[in-house]
Structure formats: C-alpha cells, structure tokens
Coordinates of C-alpha atoms in Angstrom, one line a residue:
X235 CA -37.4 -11.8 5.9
X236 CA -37.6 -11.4 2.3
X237 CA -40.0 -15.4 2.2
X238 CA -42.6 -13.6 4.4
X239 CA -43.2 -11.2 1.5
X240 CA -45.8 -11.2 -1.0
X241 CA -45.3 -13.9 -4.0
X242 CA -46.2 -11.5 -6.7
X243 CA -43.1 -9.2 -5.2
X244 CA -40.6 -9.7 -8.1
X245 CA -37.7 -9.2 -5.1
X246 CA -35.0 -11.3 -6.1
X247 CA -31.5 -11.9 -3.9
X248 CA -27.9 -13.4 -4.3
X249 CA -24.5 -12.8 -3.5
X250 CA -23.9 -11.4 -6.9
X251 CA -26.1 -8.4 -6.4
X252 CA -25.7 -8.3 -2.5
X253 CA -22.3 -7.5 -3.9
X254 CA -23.3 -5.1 -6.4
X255 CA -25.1 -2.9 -3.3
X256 CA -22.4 -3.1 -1.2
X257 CA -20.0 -1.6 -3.8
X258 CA -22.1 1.1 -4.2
X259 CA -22.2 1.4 -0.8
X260 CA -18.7 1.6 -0.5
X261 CA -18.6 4.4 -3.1
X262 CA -20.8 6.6 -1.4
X263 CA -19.5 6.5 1.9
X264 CA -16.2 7.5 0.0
X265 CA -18.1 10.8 -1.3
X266 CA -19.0 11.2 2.5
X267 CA -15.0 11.1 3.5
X268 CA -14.0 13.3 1.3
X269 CA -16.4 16.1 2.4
X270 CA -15.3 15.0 6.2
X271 CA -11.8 15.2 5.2
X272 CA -11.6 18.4 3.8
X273 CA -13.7 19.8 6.5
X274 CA -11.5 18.3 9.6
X275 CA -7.8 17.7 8.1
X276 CA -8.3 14.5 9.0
X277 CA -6.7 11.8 5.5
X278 CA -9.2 10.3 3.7
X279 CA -7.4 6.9 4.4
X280 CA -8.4 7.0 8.1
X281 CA -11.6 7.7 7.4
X282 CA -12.4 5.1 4.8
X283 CA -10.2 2.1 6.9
X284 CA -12.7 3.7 10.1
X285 CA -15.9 2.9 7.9
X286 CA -14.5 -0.3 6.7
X287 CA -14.2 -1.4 10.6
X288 CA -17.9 -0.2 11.3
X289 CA -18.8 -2.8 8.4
X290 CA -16.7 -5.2 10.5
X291 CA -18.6 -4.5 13.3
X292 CA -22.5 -5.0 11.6
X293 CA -20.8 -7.9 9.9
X294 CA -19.4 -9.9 12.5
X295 CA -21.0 -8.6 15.7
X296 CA -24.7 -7.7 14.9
X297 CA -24.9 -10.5 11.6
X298 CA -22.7 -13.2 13.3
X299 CA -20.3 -14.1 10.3
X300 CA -17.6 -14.1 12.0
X301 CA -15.5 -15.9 9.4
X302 CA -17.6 -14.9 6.4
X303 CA -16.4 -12.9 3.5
X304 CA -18.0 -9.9 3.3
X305 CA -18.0 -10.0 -1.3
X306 CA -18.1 -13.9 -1.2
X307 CA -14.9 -13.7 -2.9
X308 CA -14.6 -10.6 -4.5
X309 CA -12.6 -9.3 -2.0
X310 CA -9.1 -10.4 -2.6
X311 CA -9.5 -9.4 -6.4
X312 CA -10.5 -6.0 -6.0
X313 CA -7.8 -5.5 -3.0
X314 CA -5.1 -7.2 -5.8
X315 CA -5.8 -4.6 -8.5
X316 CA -5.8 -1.8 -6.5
X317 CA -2.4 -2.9 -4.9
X318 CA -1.5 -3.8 -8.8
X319 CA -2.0 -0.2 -9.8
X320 CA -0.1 1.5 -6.8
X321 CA 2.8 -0.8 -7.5
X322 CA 2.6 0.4 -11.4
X323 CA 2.6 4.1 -10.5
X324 CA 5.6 3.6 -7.9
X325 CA 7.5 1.9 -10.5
X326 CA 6.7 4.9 -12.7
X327 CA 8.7 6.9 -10.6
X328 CA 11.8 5.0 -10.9
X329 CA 12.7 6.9 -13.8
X330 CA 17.1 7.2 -14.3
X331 CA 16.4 11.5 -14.8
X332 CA 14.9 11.8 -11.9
X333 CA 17.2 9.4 -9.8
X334 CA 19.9 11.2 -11.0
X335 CA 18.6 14.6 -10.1
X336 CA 17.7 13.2 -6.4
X337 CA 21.3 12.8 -5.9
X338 CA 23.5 10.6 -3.3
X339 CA 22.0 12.2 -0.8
X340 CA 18.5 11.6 -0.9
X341 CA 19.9 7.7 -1.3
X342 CA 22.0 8.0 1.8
X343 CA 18.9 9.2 4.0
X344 CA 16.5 7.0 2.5
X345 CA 18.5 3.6 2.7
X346 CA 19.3 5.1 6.4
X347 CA 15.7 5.4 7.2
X348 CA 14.7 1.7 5.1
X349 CA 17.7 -0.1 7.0
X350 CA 17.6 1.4 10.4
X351 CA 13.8 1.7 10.7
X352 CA 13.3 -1.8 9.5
X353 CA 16.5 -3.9 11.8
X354 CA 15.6 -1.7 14.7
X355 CA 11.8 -3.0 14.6
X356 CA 12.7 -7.0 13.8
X357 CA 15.2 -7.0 16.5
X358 CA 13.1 -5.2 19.1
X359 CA 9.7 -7.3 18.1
X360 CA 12.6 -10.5 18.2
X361 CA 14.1 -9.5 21.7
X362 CA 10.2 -8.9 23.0
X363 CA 9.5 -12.7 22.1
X364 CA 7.4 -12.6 19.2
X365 CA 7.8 -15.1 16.7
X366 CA 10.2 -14.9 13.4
X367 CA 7.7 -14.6 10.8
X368 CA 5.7 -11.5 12.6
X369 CA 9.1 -10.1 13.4
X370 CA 10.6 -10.1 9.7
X371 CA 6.8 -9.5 8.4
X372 CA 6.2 -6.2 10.8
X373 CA 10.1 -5.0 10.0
X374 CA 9.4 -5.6 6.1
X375 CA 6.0 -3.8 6.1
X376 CA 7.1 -0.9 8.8
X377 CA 9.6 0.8 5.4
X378 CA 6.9 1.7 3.7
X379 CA 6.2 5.4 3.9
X380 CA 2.5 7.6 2.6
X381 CA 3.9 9.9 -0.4
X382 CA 1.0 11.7 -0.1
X383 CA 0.8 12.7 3.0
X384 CA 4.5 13.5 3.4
X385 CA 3.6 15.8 -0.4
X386 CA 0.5 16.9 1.4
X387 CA 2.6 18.3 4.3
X388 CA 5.1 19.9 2.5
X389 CA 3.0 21.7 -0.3
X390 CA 1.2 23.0 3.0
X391 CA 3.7 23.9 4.3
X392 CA 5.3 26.2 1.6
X393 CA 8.8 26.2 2.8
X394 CA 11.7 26.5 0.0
X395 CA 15.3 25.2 0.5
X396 CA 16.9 21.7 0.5
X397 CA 14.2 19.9 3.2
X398 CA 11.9 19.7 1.4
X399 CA 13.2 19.0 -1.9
X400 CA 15.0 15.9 0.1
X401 CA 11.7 14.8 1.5
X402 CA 10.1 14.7 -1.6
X403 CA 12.8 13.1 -3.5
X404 CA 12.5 10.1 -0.6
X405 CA 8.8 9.4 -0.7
X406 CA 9.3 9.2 -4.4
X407 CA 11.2 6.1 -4.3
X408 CA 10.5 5.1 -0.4
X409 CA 7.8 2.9 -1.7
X410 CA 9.2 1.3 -4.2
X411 CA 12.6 0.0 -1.9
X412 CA 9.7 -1.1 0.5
X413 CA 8.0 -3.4 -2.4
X414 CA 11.5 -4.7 -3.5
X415 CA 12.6 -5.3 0.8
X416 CA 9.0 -6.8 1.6
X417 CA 9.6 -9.3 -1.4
X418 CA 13.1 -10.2 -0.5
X419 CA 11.4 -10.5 3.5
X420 CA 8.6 -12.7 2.0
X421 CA 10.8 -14.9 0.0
X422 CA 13.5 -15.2 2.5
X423 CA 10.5 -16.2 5.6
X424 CA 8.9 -18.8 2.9
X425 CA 13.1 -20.4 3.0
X426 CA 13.9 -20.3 6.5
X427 CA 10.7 -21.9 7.6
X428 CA 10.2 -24.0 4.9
X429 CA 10.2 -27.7 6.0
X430 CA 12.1 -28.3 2.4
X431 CA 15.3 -26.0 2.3
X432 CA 16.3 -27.2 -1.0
X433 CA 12.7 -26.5 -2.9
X434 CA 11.9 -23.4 -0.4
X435 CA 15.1 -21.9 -2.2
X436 CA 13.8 -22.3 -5.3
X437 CA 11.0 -21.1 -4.6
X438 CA 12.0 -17.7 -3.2
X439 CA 13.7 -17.3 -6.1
X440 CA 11.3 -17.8 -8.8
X441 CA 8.8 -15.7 -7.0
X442 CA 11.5 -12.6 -7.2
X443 CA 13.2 -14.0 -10.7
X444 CA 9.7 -15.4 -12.0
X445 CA 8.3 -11.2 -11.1
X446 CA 11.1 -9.7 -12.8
X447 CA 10.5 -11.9 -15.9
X448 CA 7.1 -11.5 -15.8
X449 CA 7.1 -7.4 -15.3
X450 CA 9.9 -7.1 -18.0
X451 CA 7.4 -9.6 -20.3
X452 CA 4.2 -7.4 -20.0
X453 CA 6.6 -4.0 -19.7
X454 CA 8.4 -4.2 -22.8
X455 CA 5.6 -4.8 -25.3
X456 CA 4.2 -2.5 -23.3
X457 CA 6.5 0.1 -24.2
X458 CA 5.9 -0.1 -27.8
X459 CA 2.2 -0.8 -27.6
X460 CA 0.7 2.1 -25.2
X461 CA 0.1 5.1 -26.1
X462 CA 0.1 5.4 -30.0
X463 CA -3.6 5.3 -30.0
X464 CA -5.5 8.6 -29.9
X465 CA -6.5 10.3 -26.3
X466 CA -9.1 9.1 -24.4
X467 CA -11.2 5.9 -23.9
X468 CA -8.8 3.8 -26.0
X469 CA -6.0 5.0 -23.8
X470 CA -8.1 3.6 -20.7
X471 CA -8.7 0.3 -22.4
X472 CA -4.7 -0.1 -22.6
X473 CA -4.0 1.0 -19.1
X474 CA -7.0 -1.7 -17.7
X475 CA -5.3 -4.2 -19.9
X476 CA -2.1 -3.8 -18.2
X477 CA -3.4 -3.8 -15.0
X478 CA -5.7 -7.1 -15.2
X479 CA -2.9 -9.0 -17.2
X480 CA 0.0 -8.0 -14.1
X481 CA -2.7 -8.8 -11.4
X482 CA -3.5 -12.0 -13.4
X483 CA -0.5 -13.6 -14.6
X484 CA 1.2 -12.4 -11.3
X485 CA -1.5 -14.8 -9.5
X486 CA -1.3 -17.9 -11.6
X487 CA 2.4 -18.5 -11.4
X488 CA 2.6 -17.3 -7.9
X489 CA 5.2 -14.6 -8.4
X490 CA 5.0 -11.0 -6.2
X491 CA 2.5 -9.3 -8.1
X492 CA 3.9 -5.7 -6.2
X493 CA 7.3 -6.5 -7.5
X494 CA 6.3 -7.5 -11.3
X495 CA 4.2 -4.9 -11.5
X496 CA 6.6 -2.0 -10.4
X497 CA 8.9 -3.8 -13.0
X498 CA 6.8 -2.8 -15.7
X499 CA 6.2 0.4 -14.6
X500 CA 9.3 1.6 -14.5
X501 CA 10.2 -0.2 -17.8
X502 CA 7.1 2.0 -19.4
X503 CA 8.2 5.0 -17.6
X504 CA 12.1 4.6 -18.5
X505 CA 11.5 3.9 -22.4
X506 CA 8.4 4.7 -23.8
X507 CA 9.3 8.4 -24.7
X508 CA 6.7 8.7 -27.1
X509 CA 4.0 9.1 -24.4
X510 CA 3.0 9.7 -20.6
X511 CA -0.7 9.0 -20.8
X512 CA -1.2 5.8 -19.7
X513 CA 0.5 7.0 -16.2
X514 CA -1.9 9.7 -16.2
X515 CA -5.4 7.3 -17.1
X516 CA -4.3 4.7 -14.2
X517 CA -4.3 7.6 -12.1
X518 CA -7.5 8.6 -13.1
X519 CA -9.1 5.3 -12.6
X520 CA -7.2 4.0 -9.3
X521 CA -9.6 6.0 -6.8
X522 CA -12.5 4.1 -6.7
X523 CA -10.2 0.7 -6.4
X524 CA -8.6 2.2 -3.5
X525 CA -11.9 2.9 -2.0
X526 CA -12.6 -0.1 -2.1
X527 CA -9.2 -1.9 -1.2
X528 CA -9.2 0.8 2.3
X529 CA -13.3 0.0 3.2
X530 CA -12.3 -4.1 2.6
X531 CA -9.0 -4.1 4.6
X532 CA -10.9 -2.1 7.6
X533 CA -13.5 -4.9 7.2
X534 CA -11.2 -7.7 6.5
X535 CA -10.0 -7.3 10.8
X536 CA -11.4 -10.2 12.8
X537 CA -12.8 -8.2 15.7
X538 CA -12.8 -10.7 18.1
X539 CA -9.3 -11.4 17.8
X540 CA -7.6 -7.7 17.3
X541 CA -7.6 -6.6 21.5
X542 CA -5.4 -9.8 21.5
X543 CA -3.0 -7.4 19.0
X544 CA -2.9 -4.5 21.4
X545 CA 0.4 -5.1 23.4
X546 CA 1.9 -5.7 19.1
X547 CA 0.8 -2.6 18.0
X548 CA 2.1 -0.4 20.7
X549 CA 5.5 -2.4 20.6
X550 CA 5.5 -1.5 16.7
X551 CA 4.4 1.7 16.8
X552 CA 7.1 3.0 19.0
X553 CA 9.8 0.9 17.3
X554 CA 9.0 1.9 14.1
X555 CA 9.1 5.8 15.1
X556 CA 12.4 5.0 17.2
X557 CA 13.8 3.0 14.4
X558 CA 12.9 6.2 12.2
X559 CA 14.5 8.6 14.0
X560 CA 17.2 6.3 14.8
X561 CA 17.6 5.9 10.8
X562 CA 17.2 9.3 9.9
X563 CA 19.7 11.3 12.4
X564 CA 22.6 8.5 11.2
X565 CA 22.5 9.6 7.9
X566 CA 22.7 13.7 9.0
X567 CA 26.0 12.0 10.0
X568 CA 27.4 10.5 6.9
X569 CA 25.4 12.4 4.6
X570 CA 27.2 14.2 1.9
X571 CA 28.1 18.1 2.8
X572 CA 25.0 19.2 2.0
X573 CA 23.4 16.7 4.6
X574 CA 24.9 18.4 7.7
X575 CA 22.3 21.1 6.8
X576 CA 19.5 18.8 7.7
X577 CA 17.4 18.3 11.0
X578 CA 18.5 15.2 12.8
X579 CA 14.4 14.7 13.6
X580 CA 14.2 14.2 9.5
X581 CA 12.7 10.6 10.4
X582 CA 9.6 11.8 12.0
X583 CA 8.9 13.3 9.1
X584 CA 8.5 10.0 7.5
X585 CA 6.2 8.5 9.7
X586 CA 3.3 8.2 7.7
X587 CA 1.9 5.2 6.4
X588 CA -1.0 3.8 4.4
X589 CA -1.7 2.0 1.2
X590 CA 1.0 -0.1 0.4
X591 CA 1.4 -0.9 4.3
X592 CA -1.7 -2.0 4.2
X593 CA -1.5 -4.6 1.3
X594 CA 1.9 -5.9 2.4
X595 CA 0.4 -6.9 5.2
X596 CA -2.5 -8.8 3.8
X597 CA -0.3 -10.0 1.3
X598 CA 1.7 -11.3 4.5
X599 CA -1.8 -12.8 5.7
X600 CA -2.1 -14.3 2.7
X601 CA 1.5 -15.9 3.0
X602 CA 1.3 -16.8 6.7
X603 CA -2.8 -17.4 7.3
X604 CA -2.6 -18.8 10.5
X605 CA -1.1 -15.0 11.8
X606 CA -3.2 -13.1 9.6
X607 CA -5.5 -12.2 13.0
X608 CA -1.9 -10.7 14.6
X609 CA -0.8 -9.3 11.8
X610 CA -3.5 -7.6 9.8
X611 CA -5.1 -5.9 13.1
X612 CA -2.0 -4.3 14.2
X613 CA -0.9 -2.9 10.3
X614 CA -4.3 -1.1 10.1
X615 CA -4.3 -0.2 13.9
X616 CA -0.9 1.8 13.4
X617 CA -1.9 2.8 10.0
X618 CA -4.8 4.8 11.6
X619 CA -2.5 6.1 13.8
X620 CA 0.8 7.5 11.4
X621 CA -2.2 8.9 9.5
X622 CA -3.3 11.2 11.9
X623 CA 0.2 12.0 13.8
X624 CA 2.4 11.7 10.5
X625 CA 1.8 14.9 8.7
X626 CA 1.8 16.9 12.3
X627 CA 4.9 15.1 13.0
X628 CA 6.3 16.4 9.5
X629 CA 4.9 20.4 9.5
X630 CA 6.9 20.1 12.9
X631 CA 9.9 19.0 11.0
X632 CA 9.8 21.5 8.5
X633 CA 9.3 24.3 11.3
X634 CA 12.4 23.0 12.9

C-alpha cells in the first residue's frame, strides 16, 4: 500500500520502527487496562494476556503470519528481562529475618501445597496419557502462585488473625520454591530424555550449578557496589545494570536465568544493609516490561493450534485446584499447634496464578519447541482463568 503513494511522501518503513509503534501500542492499551480494571475488579493480567490474543488474532488470522514473530525478534528479549526482574524481586524476599519470622508453619503449608499440588498434577496428566515432558513441564509450572492477587485479596479483605498472616507469609516465598522446582523439573526432563545420559547429566547440572555461580558472581559485587551512590537516576542506572548483565550472561552460558537471578537477589537483599533502593527502582521500572512480557505471551499462542489444547487445560485446571486443596488440607493435619486453627479449604486460596507461570512455560517452549503449541496455549488459557476465580476463591476462604 505504502508504493502506491506519492514519491515526494517522505513515508519510510521497517521492522525497526514497525516495532517502535507496536510498543507504544502495547503501552497504551496498558493505560486502557488499568482504567477497565479498576472499574470491573477484573486483574489487569487478564486483561492485558486478553489484548495480547486479539493481536494474535489480526496477526495470524486477518495478516496470515501464522509463524511470524510479531517484534522480528524482539520478543524473547523483552519477555527475558521482565521474567529477569520478577525473579530479582522474589529473590529479594528470601531474606533469613523474615524466614524466620514466617515460622515452621508457613513452611509446612507451603511445601504441602508445592508437593501435593505439583505430584497430584504429573501423575494425573501421566495416568490420562500425556506425554513425560508435558506431564513434569505442567506439574513444575502449576506451583507457582500470583502474590498479588492473593495480597490483593487479603488487604480487601481486612481480616486480622493468623490466616492471613500465613497467606501472606506463603506467597512471599511460593514463587521463589516454584523457580528453584521448575529448574530442578527442567534440568531433570533435559536428563531423562536426553539421547546422551552421561553429558545430559552434566548438563542439568551446570545449568543449576552454572546459575548459582553466576547469581552469587553478579550478587556479591553487587552487594558492595549498589546503593552508595546518591538517590535517583544513578540508582536506576545500577538496578538496569543488574538486570541486563543476569538476563545476558544468564543467556550466553545457558544457565536458568530465573534461578541466577533470584540468587542475586536474595544475596543483595540478605547483605547489603547499607541500602534498600535498588529493590525499590526495579520495582519502579518493571511495569512497562511486564506490559509487554503479558501483551507478547497472549500473542505469542498459535491460534490455530490452541482448540487442539482444550481437553489439557481442563485436565490441568482441575488437577491443579484438586492437587491444591489436596496439598493444603494435609498440612492443617501435621501442621504445628497453631495449624489446627486453619481452614482445611486454605489451598483454594492459593489458586491464582500469573506472571511467573507464564514465563515458565515459555521458558519450557523454549526447552521443548516441538510442544511449545500444547504447552503455551493451555498455561495462558488457565492463567486467565485462576485470575478471575483465584481471588473469589480466596475472599471465600477468609470468610470461612
């Protein structure tokens, strides 16, 4: 269209600024979802993954490209820093006060809820005939809980007394056991199947050992460096730094990039007691990367394959809210005293899940490409889904 125009037009196109308008793109449609989410309840996550599927539609239905990347290869960038920076901040709450505080309790319920939730959805997916790597993949990605919905809920809520401080204390480290289980799944999978035993060991290992090296490398100087500077831009420029050198060095010697990078952040959380800000400036610039990592994983579902995924999803939607409950009303059982005073439904109240789901499972695409189309689908299908139900499923906990 744009050759049939006038040659004195000085209209100009590539992928490079294609891309540039399409970001922008992104960015408002973000401004639109938060104005839609505060006016309906309904999470913000929903609505952006929703507009990144109506993309998906003009992109492969009404434009053809079926197989085309919608950034010509600035997708998997963007989506690796913003999955960078969550792991960061989850790793920040690994601090020893505040796992001390939480107490054996809040341990018991959680590994209840991690363990149970997680074998209950492998073995069902396993029994119902679907192969090993979706079963381990959809087991590994279905611990991994929404903090902020759960937080949402509860401040919402306004109740006082030991439920709540328990759910809060478990979606503060939920996420971080799901990073460290998805990474023992992924590197466990790439053994098992691996045509090489001998070098697939090695491999799994260095891509666990070779993150905690590389998070305890970048952490540590990390620790010292960050945060003697004065407030403010400079502060920003160290907390960037951070995150491009994890998301970087993470890709180039192939190690988990969510485990490294939740290595440093703990690291910088644990032992820089001289400052707090660079938590605080990765917060403030992690929005508009999560924009865009939600919009591109919406996008990022081959439409033409996902109504094969249908039959999955349902399977792992009920067996991961089975295994939940399951998970949780065990450990009301062996709980410490305090524990008998809990609701044996404490597992629906950790239904949600977003984010980190999300980019385990495209992590797990990128692992396993030939089941990216069954797996990606059904992760962002379910997503949807505990998003909406999740925090109605914990207000009725806390009611209860």
């Amino acid at each position: 269209m744009i050759e049939r125009l006038p040659e004195w037009l000085p209209i100009q196109t590539s992928q490079a600024t294609v891309n540039i308008i399409l970001l922008g793109v992104i960015l408002t449609a973000s401004i639109f979802a938060d104005t839609i989410a505060r006016r309906t309840r309904v999470p913000r996550i929903s609505i952006l993954m929703l507009v990144g599927i109506v993309i998906a539609v003009i992109h492969q239905v009404w434009l053809g490209q079926r197989d085309g990347d919608l950034l010509g290869g600035l997708t998997e960038p963007l989506i690796q820093l913003a999955l960078v920076m969550v792991a960061f901040l989850l790793g920040s709450e690994l601090k020893v006060s505040r796992l001390r505080r939480t107490g054996p309790l809040i341990l018991v319920v959680s590994l209840f809820v991690i363990v149970g939730g997680g074998l209950l959805v492998g073995a069902g997916l396993l029994a119902l005939g679907y192969p090993l790597v979706v079963a381990v993949s959809l087991a590994a990605i279905s611990v991994a809980t929404d903090p902020a919905a759960v937080s949402e809920s509860v401040k919402e809520n306004r109740k006082a007394g030991l439920l709540p401080k328990v759910l809060l204390g478990i979606v503060a480290i939920d996420d971080a056991w799901g990073i460290v289980v998805f990474g023992l799944s992924m590197a466990t999978l790439g053994w098992v199947i691996g045509s090489e035993a001998e070098l697939a060991l090695l491999h799994a290992l260095w891509e666990l050992g070779g993150a905690v090296l590389l998070g305890a490398a970048i952490g540590l100087p990390a620790v010292w460096l960050t945060g003697r500077l004065r407030p403010g831009e400079p502060t920003q420029v160290e907390a960037i730094a951070l995150i491009l050198l994890l998301a970087g060095f993470s890709s180039s010697m192939g190690v988990s990039a969510l485990l490294a990078s939740m290595v440093a952040g703990s690291l910088v959380a644990n032992l820089s007691h001289h400052h707090t800000r660079s938590f605080r400036e990765i917060e403030h610039i992690e929005w508009p990367f999560l924009v865009f990592f939600f919009v591109l994983s919406g996008a990022s579902v081959n439409l033409y394959q996902a109504t094969d995924a249908i039959v999955l999803t349902v399977s792992y939607i009920a067996l991961r809210v089975a295994g939940r409950v399951l998970g949780g009303y065990l450990s009301t059982l062996v709980a410490p005293a305090r524990g008998k005073k809990l609701p044996g439904s404490i597992g629906l109240a950790l239904t949600p899940q977003a984010g980190v789901a999300i980019g385990m499972a495209l992590l797990a695409a990128e692992r396993f490409p030939e089941l990216r189309d069954t797996i990606l689908p059904v992760v962002v299908a379910s997503t949807i889904i505990f998003e909406l139900l999740g925090p109605v499923l914990v207000r009725r906990v806390l009611r209860s």
